[in-house]
Short mmCIF file of C-alpha atoms (C1' of nucleotides) in Angstrom, two decimals:
data_model
loop_
_atom_site.label_atom_id
_atom_site.label_comp_id
_atom_site.label_asym_id
_atom_site.label_seq_id
_atom_site.Cartn_x
_atom_site.Cartn_y
_atom_site.Cartn_z
CA UNK A 428 -32.26 23.47 -10.68
CA UNK A 429 -34.60 20.75 -10.13
CA UNK A 430 -35.66 20.78 -13.48
CA UNK A 431 -32.83 19.97 -17.02
CA UNK A 432 -30.47 22.52 -17.20
CA UNK A 433 -30.72 24.17 -20.90
CA UNK A 434 -27.06 25.44 -22.08
CA UNK A 435 -26.14 27.50 -24.69
CA UNK A 436 -23.34 28.59 -26.94
CA UNK A 437 -23.34 31.12 -28.78
CA UNK A 438 -20.46 32.64 -30.96
CA UNK A 439 -19.87 34.91 -33.75
CA UNK A 440 -18.82 33.82 -37.27
CA UNK A 441 -16.04 36.25 -37.24
CA UNK A 442 -13.77 33.52 -37.68
CA UNK A 443 -12.82 29.30 -37.22
CA UNK A 444 -13.78 28.15 -34.64
CA UNK A 445 -10.92 28.60 -31.65
CA UNK A 446 -9.53 25.68 -29.47
CA UNK A 447 -11.17 27.91 -27.12
CA UNK A 448 -14.19 28.57 -27.90
CA UNK A 449 -13.99 24.38 -28.94
CA UNK A 450 -13.26 23.82 -24.77
CA UNK A 451 -16.08 26.15 -24.23
CA UNK A 452 -18.27 24.10 -26.15
CA UNK A 453 -17.65 21.07 -24.90
CA UNK A 454 -18.16 21.69 -21.27
CA UNK A 455 -21.66 23.87 -21.97
CA UNK A 456 -22.01 20.42 -24.20
CA UNK A 457 -20.77 17.86 -20.98
CA UNK A 458 -22.89 20.45 -18.38
CA UNK A 459 -25.53 19.57 -20.62
CA UNK A 460 -24.98 15.94 -20.97
CA UNK A 461 -24.50 14.82 -17.39
CA UNK A 462 -27.78 16.40 -16.22
CA UNK A 463 -29.90 15.30 -19.68
CA UNK A 464 -30.00 18.83 -20.56
CA UNK A 465 -30.49 20.85 -24.02
CA UNK A 466 -27.85 22.04 -25.55
CA UNK A 467 -28.47 24.47 -27.61
CA UNK A 468 -26.37 27.06 -30.25
CA UNK A 469 -26.16 30.00 -30.99
CA UNK A 470 -25.25 32.38 -33.79
CA UNK A 471 -24.12 36.26 -32.20
CA UNK A 472 -24.32 37.50 -36.00
CA UNK A 473 -26.27 40.93 -34.72
CA UNK A 474 -22.88 43.29 -36.09
CA UNK A 475 -23.44 42.71 -39.77
CA UNK A 476 -20.69 44.68 -41.27
CA UNK A 477 -18.24 42.02 -38.84
CA UNK A 478 -19.38 39.03 -39.53
CA UNK A 479 -18.99 36.54 -42.69
CA UNK A 480 -20.83 33.81 -43.96
CA UNK A 481 -18.59 31.86 -44.78
CA UNK A 482 -17.72 31.45 -41.52
CA UNK A 483 -21.28 30.27 -40.94
CA UNK A 484 -19.92 26.42 -42.03
CA UNK A 485 -17.03 26.71 -39.60
CA UNK A 486 -18.85 26.82 -36.58
CA UNK A 487 -20.70 23.06 -37.00
CA UNK A 488 -18.84 21.30 -39.09
CA UNK A 489 -15.99 21.44 -35.80
CA UNK A 490 -18.38 20.99 -33.48
CA UNK A 491 -19.56 18.21 -35.64
CA UNK A 492 -16.48 16.43 -35.80
CA UNK A 493 -15.96 17.18 -32.12
CA UNK A 494 -18.64 15.31 -31.48
CA UNK A 495 -20.43 18.19 -29.65
CA UNK A 496 -24.17 17.20 -30.63
CA UNK A 497 -26.89 19.95 -30.61
CA UNK A 498 -29.70 19.43 -29.30
CA UNK A 499 -31.87 23.14 -30.40
CA UNK A 500 -30.42 25.56 -32.52
CA UNK A 501 -28.92 26.77 -34.83
CA UNK A 502 -30.04 29.75 -33.69
CA UNK A 503 -29.33 33.01 -36.22
CA UNK A 504 -29.22 36.94 -33.51
CA UNK A 505 -29.18 37.59 -37.46
CA UNK A 506 -33.64 36.73 -37.94
CA UNK A 507 -34.49 37.61 -34.68
CA UNK A 508 -33.54 41.21 -34.47
CA UNK A 509 -36.40 42.75 -33.76
CA UNK A 510 -37.27 41.09 -31.61
CA UNK A 511 -34.58 43.16 -29.99
CA UNK A 512 -35.69 45.85 -30.93
CA UNK A 513 -38.72 45.29 -28.80
CA UNK A 514 -36.66 45.53 -25.37
CA UNK A 515 -34.94 48.76 -26.71
CA UNK A 516 -37.86 50.40 -26.67
CA UNK A 517 -39.14 48.97 -24.17
CA UNK A 518 -37.06 50.62 -22.24
CA UNK A 519 -35.77 53.38 -23.56
CA UNK A 520 -39.63 54.59 -22.76
CA UNK A 521 -39.34 53.12 -19.26
CA UNK A 522 -36.52 55.66 -19.26
CA UNK A 523 -33.62 53.06 -19.33
CA UNK A 524 -32.45 53.97 -22.07
CA UNK A 525 -31.78 56.81 -23.79
CA UNK A 526 -30.63 58.60 -26.91
CA UNK A 527 -27.37 60.07 -27.40
CA UNK A 528 -25.25 61.86 -29.84
CA UNK A 529 -21.90 62.33 -28.71
CA UNK A 530 -18.56 60.75 -31.62
CA UNK A 531 -15.47 58.33 -29.81
CA UNK A 532 -13.22 62.21 -29.70
CA UNK A 533 -15.84 64.18 -28.41
CA UNK A 534 -16.24 62.04 -25.61
CA UNK A 535 -13.58 61.22 -25.14
CA UNK A 536 -12.12 64.99 -25.56
CA UNK A 537 -14.12 65.37 -22.51
CA UNK A 538 -12.98 62.35 -20.72
CA UNK A 539 -9.65 64.22 -20.79
CA UNK A 540 -10.32 66.22 -18.51
CA UNK A 541 -11.88 64.20 -16.16
CA UNK A 542 -8.56 61.60 -15.77
CA UNK A 543 -9.10 58.80 -14.89
CA UNK A 544 -12.02 57.69 -16.45
CA UNK A 545 -12.58 56.11 -18.89
CA UNK A 546 -15.87 55.48 -20.83
CA UNK A 547 -18.71 57.56 -21.19
CA UNK A 548 -19.71 60.56 -19.09
CA UNK A 549 -23.69 61.01 -19.43
CA UNK A 550 -22.96 63.41 -21.09
CA UNK A 551 -26.40 62.75 -23.08
CA UNK A 552 -29.01 60.95 -20.00
CA UNK A 553 -30.57 64.04 -19.64
CA UNK A 554 -30.38 66.35 -23.31
CA UNK A 555 -33.75 64.59 -24.74
CA UNK A 556 -32.24 63.59 -27.84
CA UNK A 557 -34.24 62.54 -30.66
CA UNK A 558 -33.85 59.36 -32.65
CA UNK A 559 -32.30 60.19 -35.63
CA UNK A 560 -29.07 58.87 -37.67
CA UNK A 561 -26.23 58.93 -36.25
CA UNK A 562 -27.76 58.07 -32.64
CA UNK A 563 -27.24 55.16 -30.17
CA UNK A 564 -29.33 54.73 -27.27
CA UNK A 565 -27.48 53.69 -24.11
CA UNK A 566 -27.81 51.75 -21.24
CA UNK A 567 -28.80 53.97 -17.91
CA UNK A 568 -26.67 52.46 -15.17
CA UNK A 569 -27.95 53.85 -11.76
CA UNK A 570 -25.48 55.79 -10.18
CA UNK A 571 -25.17 54.11 -7.25
CA UNK A 572 -25.35 50.24 -5.15
CA UNK A 573 -24.12 46.79 -6.99
CA UNK A 574 -24.77 44.19 -8.68
CA UNK A 575 -23.44 40.51 -7.36
CA UNK A 576 -22.88 37.87 -9.72
CA UNK A 577 -23.30 34.19 -8.12
CA UNK A 578 -20.51 32.44 -10.44
CA UNK A 579 -20.55 28.67 -10.30
CA UNK A 580 -16.78 28.45 -10.49
CA UNK A 581 -15.61 31.88 -9.04
CA UNK A 582 -18.13 32.46 -6.44
CA UNK A 583 -19.73 36.18 -5.28
CA UNK A 584 -18.53 39.29 -7.81
CA UNK A 585 -19.31 42.31 -7.23
CA UNK A 586 -19.20 45.21 -9.48
CA UNK A 587 -19.21 49.33 -8.72
CA UNK A 588 -22.41 50.16 -10.94
CA UNK A 589 -20.60 54.03 -10.33
CA UNK A 590 -18.06 51.77 -12.48
CA UNK A 591 -20.11 50.98 -15.34
CA UNK A 592 -20.23 54.05 -18.18
CA UNK A 593 -24.11 54.13 -19.64
CA UNK A 594 -22.79 51.31 -22.89
CA UNK A 595 -24.46 51.24 -25.89
CA UNK A 596 -26.63 48.86 -26.89
CA UNK A 597 -28.06 50.68 -30.16
CA UNK A 598 -25.03 51.03 -32.62
CA UNK A 599 -25.60 54.13 -34.94
CA UNK A 600 -26.96 51.40 -37.45
CA UNK A 601 -29.62 50.62 -36.06
CA UNK A 602 -28.40 47.23 -35.06
CA UNK A 603 -28.24 46.40 -31.11
CA UNK A 604 -25.71 45.13 -29.45
CA UNK A 605 -24.53 41.97 -27.99
CA UNK A 606 -25.82 41.97 -25.08
CA UNK A 607 -29.46 42.70 -25.35
CA UNK A 608 -29.14 39.80 -27.63
CA UNK A 609 -27.85 37.65 -24.61
CA UNK A 610 -30.60 39.23 -22.42
CA UNK A 611 -33.17 38.85 -25.19
CA UNK A 612 -32.29 35.39 -25.88
CA UNK A 613 -31.14 33.58 -22.97
CA UNK A 614 -34.38 35.05 -21.38
CA UNK A 615 -36.77 33.23 -24.40
CA UNK A 616 -34.20 30.18 -24.82
CA UNK A 617 -35.15 29.82 -20.66
CA UNK A 618 -30.81 29.46 -20.76
CA UNK A 619 -30.83 28.20 -17.06
CA UNK A 620 -26.66 28.38 -17.23
CA UNK A 621 -24.77 30.60 -19.36
CA UNK A 622 -21.19 28.30 -19.78
CA UNK A 623 -18.15 30.97 -20.99
CA UNK A 624 -14.47 31.89 -20.81
CA UNK A 625 -14.12 34.40 -18.13
CA UNK A 626 -12.99 37.02 -20.89
CA UNK A 627 -16.49 37.87 -21.19
CA UNK A 628 -16.98 37.93 -16.94
CA UNK A 629 -16.79 41.64 -17.31
CA UNK A 630 -20.37 41.71 -18.84
CA UNK A 631 -21.64 40.11 -17.38
CA UNK A 632 -22.48 43.34 -15.16
CA UNK A 633 -23.78 44.56 -18.47
CA UNK A 634 -25.98 42.45 -19.58
CA UNK A 635 -27.42 41.77 -15.76
CA UNK A 636 -29.08 45.12 -15.07
CA UNK A 637 -30.56 45.08 -18.75
CA UNK A 638 -33.03 41.96 -17.18
CA UNK A 639 -33.70 43.39 -14.53
CA UNK A 640 -34.27 46.29 -16.37
CA UNK A 641 -37.19 44.67 -18.82
CA UNK A 642 -38.43 42.79 -16.26
CA UNK A 643 -36.62 38.74 -17.00
CA UNK A 644 -37.43 37.35 -13.60
CA UNK A 645 -34.74 35.07 -11.93
CA UNK A 646 -31.09 35.28 -14.49
CA UNK A 647 -29.27 31.88 -15.57
CA UNK A 648 -26.87 30.46 -13.21
CA UNK A 649 -23.30 32.06 -15.05
CA UNK A 650 -20.36 29.63 -14.72
CA UNK A 651 -17.17 31.70 -15.94
CA UNK A 652 -14.25 29.48 -17.20
CA UNK A 653 -10.93 29.63 -16.15
CA UNK A 654 -8.69 30.95 -20.29
CA UNK A 655 -6.68 29.08 -22.15
CA UNK A 656 -3.48 30.01 -23.02
CA UNK A 657 -0.04 29.72 -25.00
CA UNK A 658 3.04 29.58 -24.22
CA UNK A 659 3.26 33.53 -23.00
CA UNK A 660 1.18 33.12 -20.85
CA UNK A 661 -1.11 35.32 -22.91
CA UNK A 662 -5.08 34.66 -24.03
CA UNK A 663 -4.71 31.97 -27.40
CA UNK A 664 -5.01 34.00 -30.37
CA UNK A 665 -5.97 33.73 -33.74
CA UNK A 666 -2.67 35.59 -34.28
CA UNK A 667 -1.03 32.14 -32.95
CA UNK A 668 -0.75 28.89 -36.17
CA UNK A 669 -3.50 26.51 -35.50
CA UNK A 670 -5.72 27.34 -32.56
CA UNK A 671 -7.93 26.57 -35.55
CA UNK A 672 -10.03 23.06 -33.97
CA UNK A 673 -9.47 22.48 -37.46
CA UNK A 674 -6.59 22.81 -37.95
CA UNK A 675 -6.18 19.98 -36.20
CA UNK A 676 -8.01 17.83 -36.89
CA UNK A 677 -5.75 18.54 -40.39
CA UNK A 678 -3.27 17.81 -37.93
CA UNK A 679 -4.05 14.06 -37.45
CA UNK A 680 -5.91 13.99 -34.10
CA UNK A 681 -8.28 12.22 -33.33
CA UNK A 682 -11.95 13.58 -31.27
CA UNK A 683 -12.10 11.82 -29.07
CA UNK A 684 -8.21 12.26 -28.45
CA UNK A 685 -8.72 16.44 -28.61
CA UNK A 686 -12.78 16.58 -27.12
CA UNK A 687 -10.39 13.39 -23.66
CA UNK A 688 -7.76 16.42 -23.89
CA UNK A 689 -9.98 19.51 -24.05
CA UNK A 690 -11.45 18.35 -20.87
CA UNK A 691 -9.02 18.77 -19.07
CA UNK A 692 -8.21 22.41 -18.67
CA UNK A 693 -9.77 23.80 -16.45
CA UNK A 694 -11.27 20.74 -15.13
CA UNK A 695 -10.38 16.90 -13.56
CA UNK A 696 -11.73 14.00 -12.45
CA UNK A 697 -11.69 12.82 -9.27
CA UNK A 698 -9.85 9.58 -9.59
CA UNK A 699 -7.06 11.16 -11.46
CA UNK A 700 -8.54 9.64 -14.46
CA UNK A 701 -7.49 11.34 -17.40
CA UNK A 702 -7.80 9.35 -20.17
CA UNK A 703 -10.88 7.79 -20.76
CA UNK A 704 -14.02 7.69 -22.50
CA UNK A 705 -16.48 10.69 -23.21
CA UNK A 706 -19.91 8.71 -21.54
CA UNK A 707 -17.45 8.87 -17.97
CA UNK A 708 -16.35 12.04 -18.60
CA UNK A 709 -19.78 13.25 -19.25
CA UNK A 710 -20.97 10.94 -15.61
CA UNK A 711 -18.29 12.94 -13.77
CA UNK A 712 -18.11 15.44 -15.10
CA UNK A 713 -19.11 18.91 -12.49
CA UNK A 714 -19.15 22.75 -12.99
CA UNK A 715 -18.83 23.09 -8.97
CA UNK A 716 -15.01 20.78 -10.06
CA UNK A 717 -13.60 23.06 -12.81
CA UNK A 718 -11.06 25.47 -11.03
CA UNK A 719 -10.15 29.01 -11.72
CA UNK A 720 -6.75 29.22 -12.85
CA UNK A 721 -6.23 29.42 -16.93
CA UNK A 722 -4.64 26.39 -18.47
CA UNK A 723 -1.57 26.03 -20.55
CA UNK A 724 -2.13 25.19 -24.51
CA UNK A 725 -0.08 21.97 -24.14
CA UNK A 726 0.36 20.16 -26.66
CA UNK A 727 3.41 18.00 -25.49
CA UNK A 728 0.43 16.56 -23.87
CA UNK A 729 -2.16 16.78 -26.51
CA UNK A 730 0.28 14.12 -28.87
CA UNK A 731 0.04 12.02 -25.71
CA UNK A 732 -4.16 12.13 -25.49
CA UNK A 733 -3.21 11.03 -29.33
CA UNK A 734 -1.63 8.12 -29.49
CA UNK A 735 -3.03 6.31 -26.89
CA UNK A 736 -6.19 6.88 -28.72
CA UNK A 737 -4.91 5.18 -31.53
CA UNK A 738 -3.02 2.66 -30.25
CA UNK A 739 -6.51 1.93 -28.74
CA UNK A 740 -7.73 2.26 -32.02
CA UNK A 741 -9.92 -1.33 -33.24
CA UNK A 742 -7.13 -1.66 -36.39
CA UNK A 743 -10.08 -2.07 -39.32
CA UNK A 744 -11.03 1.73 -37.02
CA UNK A 745 -7.36 3.33 -37.39
CA UNK A 746 -7.03 1.84 -42.01
CA UNK A 747 -9.74 3.38 -42.39
CA UNK A 748 -9.20 7.32 -40.34
CA UNK A 749 -6.05 7.01 -42.22
CA UNK A 750 -7.21 6.97 -45.02
CA UNK A 751 -7.09 10.93 -46.30
CA UNK A 752 -3.23 10.88 -45.34
CA UNK A 753 -2.81 8.19 -47.06
CA UNK A 754 -4.88 9.15 -50.36
CA UNK A 755 -5.37 12.98 -50.89
CA UNK A 756 -2.17 14.30 -48.34
CA UNK A 757 -0.09 10.98 -49.55
CA UNK A 758 3.17 11.33 -51.04
CA UNK A 759 3.50 9.07 -53.70
CA UNK A 760 1.42 8.58 -56.36
CA UNK A 761 -2.11 7.55 -56.06
CA UNK A 762 -1.01 4.00 -58.01
CA UNK A 763 1.09 3.27 -56.39
CA UNK A 764 -0.29 3.10 -52.94
CA UNK A 765 -1.20 -0.19 -52.31
CA UNK A 766 -4.08 -1.39 -49.55
CA UNK A 767 -2.64 -4.54 -48.43
CA UNK A 768 0.18 -3.77 -47.86
CA UNK A 769 -0.33 -0.86 -46.05
CA UNK A 770 -3.27 -2.71 -43.43
CA UNK A 771 -0.38 -5.49 -43.16
CA UNK A 772 1.86 -2.88 -41.37
CA UNK A 773 -0.83 -1.02 -40.20
CA UNK A 774 -0.74 -2.80 -36.43
CA UNK A 775 2.97 -1.54 -36.16
CA UNK A 776 2.57 2.10 -37.46
CA UNK A 777 -0.34 2.09 -34.87
CA UNK A 778 2.11 1.26 -32.08
CA UNK A 779 4.21 4.37 -33.34
CA UNK A 780 2.03 8.20 -34.77
CA UNK A 781 1.83 10.72 -32.79
CA UNK A 782 -0.84 11.43 -35.53
CA UNK A 783 -2.41 10.40 -38.02
CA UNK A 784 -0.45 12.82 -40.19
CA UNK A 785 3.32 10.68 -38.79
CA UNK A 786 1.63 7.69 -40.46
CA UNK A 787 2.44 9.02 -44.62
CA UNK A 788 5.86 8.35 -43.35
CA UNK A 789 6.13 5.38 -41.76
CA UNK A 790 5.34 3.63 -44.99
CA UNK A 791 6.39 5.93 -48.18
CA UNK A 792 9.33 4.11 -49.01
CA UNK A 793 7.30 0.76 -49.97
CA UNK A 794 4.95 2.91 -52.47
CA UNK A 795 8.20 6.50 -53.49
CA UNK A 796 10.17 5.00 -56.69
CA UNK A 797 12.94 6.25 -54.99
CA UNK A 798 12.29 7.40 -51.98
CA UNK A 799 14.66 10.45 -50.19
CA UNK A 800 17.67 9.00 -47.85
CA UNK A 801 17.50 11.03 -45.11
CA UNK A 802 21.23 12.80 -44.62
CA UNK A 803 21.36 12.59 -41.08
CA UNK A 804 20.32 9.50 -40.79
CA UNK A 805 23.07 7.97 -43.13
CA UNK A 806 25.91 9.44 -41.58
CA UNK A 807 25.68 8.31 -38.95
CA UNK A 808 24.95 4.53 -40.75
CA UNK A 809 26.88 4.47 -43.43
CA UNK A 810 30.25 6.89 -42.82
CA UNK A 811 29.97 6.05 -38.69
CA UNK A 812 28.41 3.64 -38.70
CA UNK A 813 30.64 0.55 -38.51
CA UNK A 814 30.98 -1.64 -41.92
CA UNK A 815 28.41 -0.76 -43.66
CA UNK A 816 29.98 -1.78 -46.98
CA UNK A 817 30.75 -5.24 -44.60
CA UNK A 818 26.83 -5.07 -43.64
CA UNK A 819 25.91 -4.31 -47.70
CA UNK A 820 27.58 -6.20 -49.15
CA UNK A 821 26.95 -9.33 -47.19
CA UNK A 822 23.23 -9.76 -47.68
CA UNK A 823 23.26 -8.94 -51.24
CA UNK A 824 25.62 -12.52 -51.78
CA UNK A 825 22.22 -13.93 -51.13
CA UNK A 826 20.44 -12.52 -51.54
CA UNK A 827 19.05 -13.94 -54.05
CA UNK A 828 18.91 -17.19 -52.62
CA UNK A 829 17.61 -16.43 -49.26
CA UNK A 830 13.73 -16.80 -48.83
CA UNK A 831 12.03 -14.39 -48.93
CA UNK A 832 10.01 -14.02 -45.15
CA UNK A 833 10.47 -11.79 -42.16
CA UNK A 834 12.38 -15.07 -40.58
CA UNK A 835 14.62 -15.28 -42.92
CA UNK A 836 15.36 -11.67 -43.59
CA UNK A 837 16.27 -12.28 -40.33
CA UNK A 838 18.59 -14.67 -40.38
CA UNK A 839 20.26 -13.10 -43.04
CA UNK A 840 21.17 -10.52 -41.22
CA UNK A 841 22.05 -11.76 -38.27
CA UNK A 842 24.22 -13.88 -39.57
CA UNK A 843 26.05 -11.64 -41.65
CA UNK A 844 26.10 -8.91 -38.88
CA UNK A 845 27.64 -11.77 -36.00
CA UNK A 846 30.11 -12.07 -38.96
CA UNK A 847 31.03 -8.55 -39.14
CA UNK A 848 31.37 -8.41 -35.76
CA UNK A 849 28.21 -6.77 -35.05
CA UNK A 850 25.16 -7.41 -32.69
CA UNK A 851 21.29 -6.65 -35.17
CA UNK A 852 21.31 -2.82 -33.74
CA UNK A 853 23.93 -2.12 -34.95
CA UNK A 854 24.05 -4.71 -38.87
CA UNK A 855 20.69 -2.93 -39.39
CA UNK A 856 20.72 -0.23 -39.55
CA UNK A 857 22.94 0.82 -43.22
CA UNK A 858 20.62 -2.12 -44.77
CA UNK A 859 17.39 -0.18 -42.92
CA UNK A 860 18.87 3.19 -44.38
CA UNK A 861 19.91 1.41 -48.00
CA UNK A 862 15.62 0.10 -48.62
CA UNK A 863 14.22 2.05 -46.41
CA UNK A 864 15.76 5.02 -46.46
CA UNK A 865 15.85 6.61 -42.20
CA UNK A 866 17.43 5.74 -39.07
CA UNK A 867 14.16 4.53 -37.55
CA UNK A 868 10.87 3.49 -38.80
CA UNK A 869 8.57 -0.28 -38.98
CA UNK A 870 10.20 -3.54 -37.78
CA UNK A 871 12.76 -3.77 -40.54
CA UNK A 872 12.36 -7.30 -41.53
CA UNK A 873 8.94 -7.40 -40.94
CA UNK A 874 8.49 -4.37 -44.35
CA UNK A 875 11.34 -5.39 -46.17
CA UNK A 876 9.64 -8.40 -47.78
CA UNK A 877 6.41 -6.32 -48.58
CA UNK A 878 9.05 -4.87 -51.26
CA UNK A 879 9.71 -7.21 -54.30
CA UNK A 880 13.85 -8.80 -53.72
CA UNK A 881 14.42 -7.26 -56.68
CA UNK A 882 13.96 -3.85 -55.83
CA UNK A 883 15.27 -3.89 -52.76
CA UNK A 884 18.29 -5.89 -53.92
CA UNK A 885 18.19 -2.28 -56.14
CA UNK A 886 18.38 0.08 -53.63
CA UNK A 887 20.87 -2.18 -51.57
CA UNK A 888 23.22 -1.92 -55.32
CA UNK A 889 22.33 1.75 -55.52
CA UNK A 890 23.25 2.29 -51.74
CA UNK A 891 26.97 0.23 -51.37
CA UNK A 892 27.72 2.46 -54.96
CA UNK A 893 26.89 5.97 -53.98
CA UNK A 894 29.00 4.52 -50.77
CA UNK A 895 32.69 4.71 -52.86
"C1'" G B 536 -4.75 54.59 -15.20
"C1'" C B 537 -8.89 51.87 -13.67
"C1'" C B 538 -11.84 47.42 -13.14
"C1'" C B 539 -12.47 42.47 -11.98
"C1'" C B 540 -10.05 37.64 -11.61
"C1'" C B 541 -5.76 34.92 -10.77
"C1'" A B 542 -1.74 32.34 -7.63
"C1'" U B 543 0.09 23.51 -5.29
"C1'" C B 544 6.27 20.40 -9.44
"C1'" G B 545 8.54 23.18 -16.09
"C1'" U B 546 2.57 22.04 -17.57
"C1'" C B 547 -2.14 19.91 -17.14
"C1'" C B 548 -5.44 18.00 -12.84
"C1'" A B 549 -5.88 16.53 -7.24
"C1'" G B 550 -6.17 18.39 -2.33
"C1'" C B 551 -11.31 21.59 0.64
"C1'" G B 552 -8.16 23.33 8.89
"C1'" G B 553 -4.35 17.54 10.95
"C1'" C B 554 -4.34 10.73 6.32
"C1'" C B 555 1.35 15.89 2.91
"C1'" U B 556 8.13 14.67 4.79
"C1'" A B 557 1.66 17.18 -0.63
"C1'" G B 558 -0.91 12.67 -5.67
"C1'" G B 559 -1.91 11.10 -10.41
"C1'" A B 560 -0.42 12.74 -15.88
"C1'" C B 561 2.32 15.14 -19.60
"C1'" G B 562 7.77 16.83 -20.10
"C1'" C B 563 12.61 15.83 -18.63
"C1'" C B 564 16.83 12.47 -17.09
"C1'" G B 565 18.76 6.81 -15.41
"C1'" G B 566 16.86 1.90 -16.83
"C1'" C B 567 15.40 -3.02 -17.86
"C1'" C B 568 12.92 -4.83 -22.46
"C1'" U B 569 14.44 -4.87 -28.09
"C1'" U B 570 16.03 -5.45 -35.28
"C1'" U B 571 15.61 0.64 -35.24
"C1'" C B 572 11.92 4.10 -33.38
"C1'" A B 573 8.64 3.79 -30.20
"C1'" C B 574 5.23 0.59 -26.82
"C1'" G B 575 5.26 -1.59 -22.10
"C1'" C B 576 7.66 -1.68 -17.18
"C1'" C B 577 10.99 0.15 -13.21
"C1'" G B 578 13.79 4.62 -10.80
"C1'" G B 579 14.64 9.38 -10.66
"C1'" U B 580 13.55 15.39 -11.16
"C1'" A B 581 10.54 18.99 -9.62
"C1'" A B 582 5.76 23.29 -6.31
"C1'" C B 583 2.21 24.65 -2.01
"C1'" A B 584 4.88 33.36 -4.63
"C1'" C B 585 6.13 36.24 -0.05
"C1'" G B 586 4.43 38.41 4.20
"C1'" G B 587 1.61 38.40 8.17
"C1'" G B 588 -2.83 37.28 10.82
"C1'" U B 589 -7.15 33.18 12.41
"C1'" U B 590 -5.79 27.98 14.39
"C1'" C B 591 -4.02 23.16 19.12
"C1'" G B 592 -2.18 22.63 13.76
"C1'" A B 593 -2.43 25.94 7.06
"C1'" A B 594 -0.98 23.56 0.96
"C1'" U B 595 -6.03 24.39 2.51
"C1'" C B 596 -9.54 30.42 5.92
"C1'" C B 597 -8.79 36.25 6.27
"C1'" C B 598 -5.87 40.37 5.06
"C1'" G B 599 -1.83 42.49 2.34
"C1'" U B 600 1.77 42.28 -0.78
"C1'" U B 601 3.96 40.41 -5.16
"C1'" G B 602 4.00 38.25 -10.26
"C1'" G B 603 0.14 37.31 -14.16
"C1'" G B 604 -4.23 37.24 -17.34
"C1'" G B 605 -8.88 39.60 -18.26
"C1'" G B 606 -11.10 43.73 -19.42
"C1'" U B 607 -11.62 49.09 -20.09
"C1'" G B 608 -15.29 49.84 -28.28
"C1'" C B 609 -20.90 51.71 -31.84
"C1'" C B 610 -16.82 44.05 -31.59
"C1'" A B 611 -18.27 39.10 -29.09
#
RNA sequence: GCCCCCAUCGUCCAGCGGCCUAGGACGCCGGCCUUUCACGCCGGUAACACGGGUUCGAAUCCCGUUGGGGGUGCCA
């Protein structure tokens, strides 16, 4: 354990990279970085029937976005098939594996009579079946004894061989099952630590058995991470929305916030400071400190972490990161967007936005010819609020003579409010709704003077008209 | 069914035999600040699943129960 660790993240390209997978990747990466080790990416694509080419990029893209730089690979198992075939041949030769031509239906029929058993009954163990089409290779699990996994997170986990079936290691289409590829590659790539989700814990003794039969010597250390669960306390599933890492990117989460939050699921820094730079997390992270219980993926907390990161961004950086939401994704026509106006307001927006996707809603009224007026806001400020018509009339009366600055507007609205017995908080509401369309938003006077005076007048008049 | 794992506030983490009348964070509820909403600050709510042991002493160790999850495929 004195030499630097070599870890691997080994996803199958069968879908978009899931947050749970991303968390596994992160923990592997953290372990490697903490110990100055190597982070290897290996694509587990032995099952050609399930693999979809478009998902290869769906792995490396999000990893890169998250900031998990890869030291080695990607290795593709589909390009290493000969290695696995050789290993299987060796197992066949040594008698640790055998051919089987049973169909699932036949197996199930036999199993139905031996109540309580599942999997495979060992029917072909000594039938000397010859290789051929529709023939698989199975591993001969020892009848007695057990395999013990010394898991860094879970301690010793024991599996009785009697509970393990003679599992398939080569499919009838001649492709190896991931268990073989796992053992072969982990040995070949000199992997020292296998860090992955707890859902793989049950497959570990099988890989271990293969490892031993292949004579690989000292196996890697295992660390099975607690699963990430959703509202229903069940493993985060692809069925639900927003479990792909790319969805979070699209929803306006910063990669560093995402990585920071993910590091907090199943682990916590010893000093309780949760939001901090990745360099510090690397320094503090250890697998030994990862705990065992499943972790709920809490969007509320993610939002909080994200908002904290957004606020901490240098304003120029913030503006740059908002770019996609201000252009391609923006709700306004491209030619009406004025970068200078946005830049002026950016610091205030940083204070309020929880995600980058929230950003356009703060400024859309500045770039839209006719911003929509929110019904609830209208009701609250114009109908239920006191003196809305008086406020608008009062402001309108002096609008053309006021200096077009935030301070002057502040004074104007304050005075008109006072004349109507309203404090500023109440007084500004009708003006805000008339001009910006909502009761909530940026500091009003600072932002309203960014609109031409004539446009503000037009909106006030329109609101006043609607009020009658 | 069988195998494996897990069990501290609603949620995420602290706690690894005495410092715990259980700590922090998110959320939630009050209050302050205030140009709305946020931010910030102050305060509050709220947990050791249960039952047996072991021990002078248990959230911490052991056993059981209950509950949850995962796996039981020619997916990974």
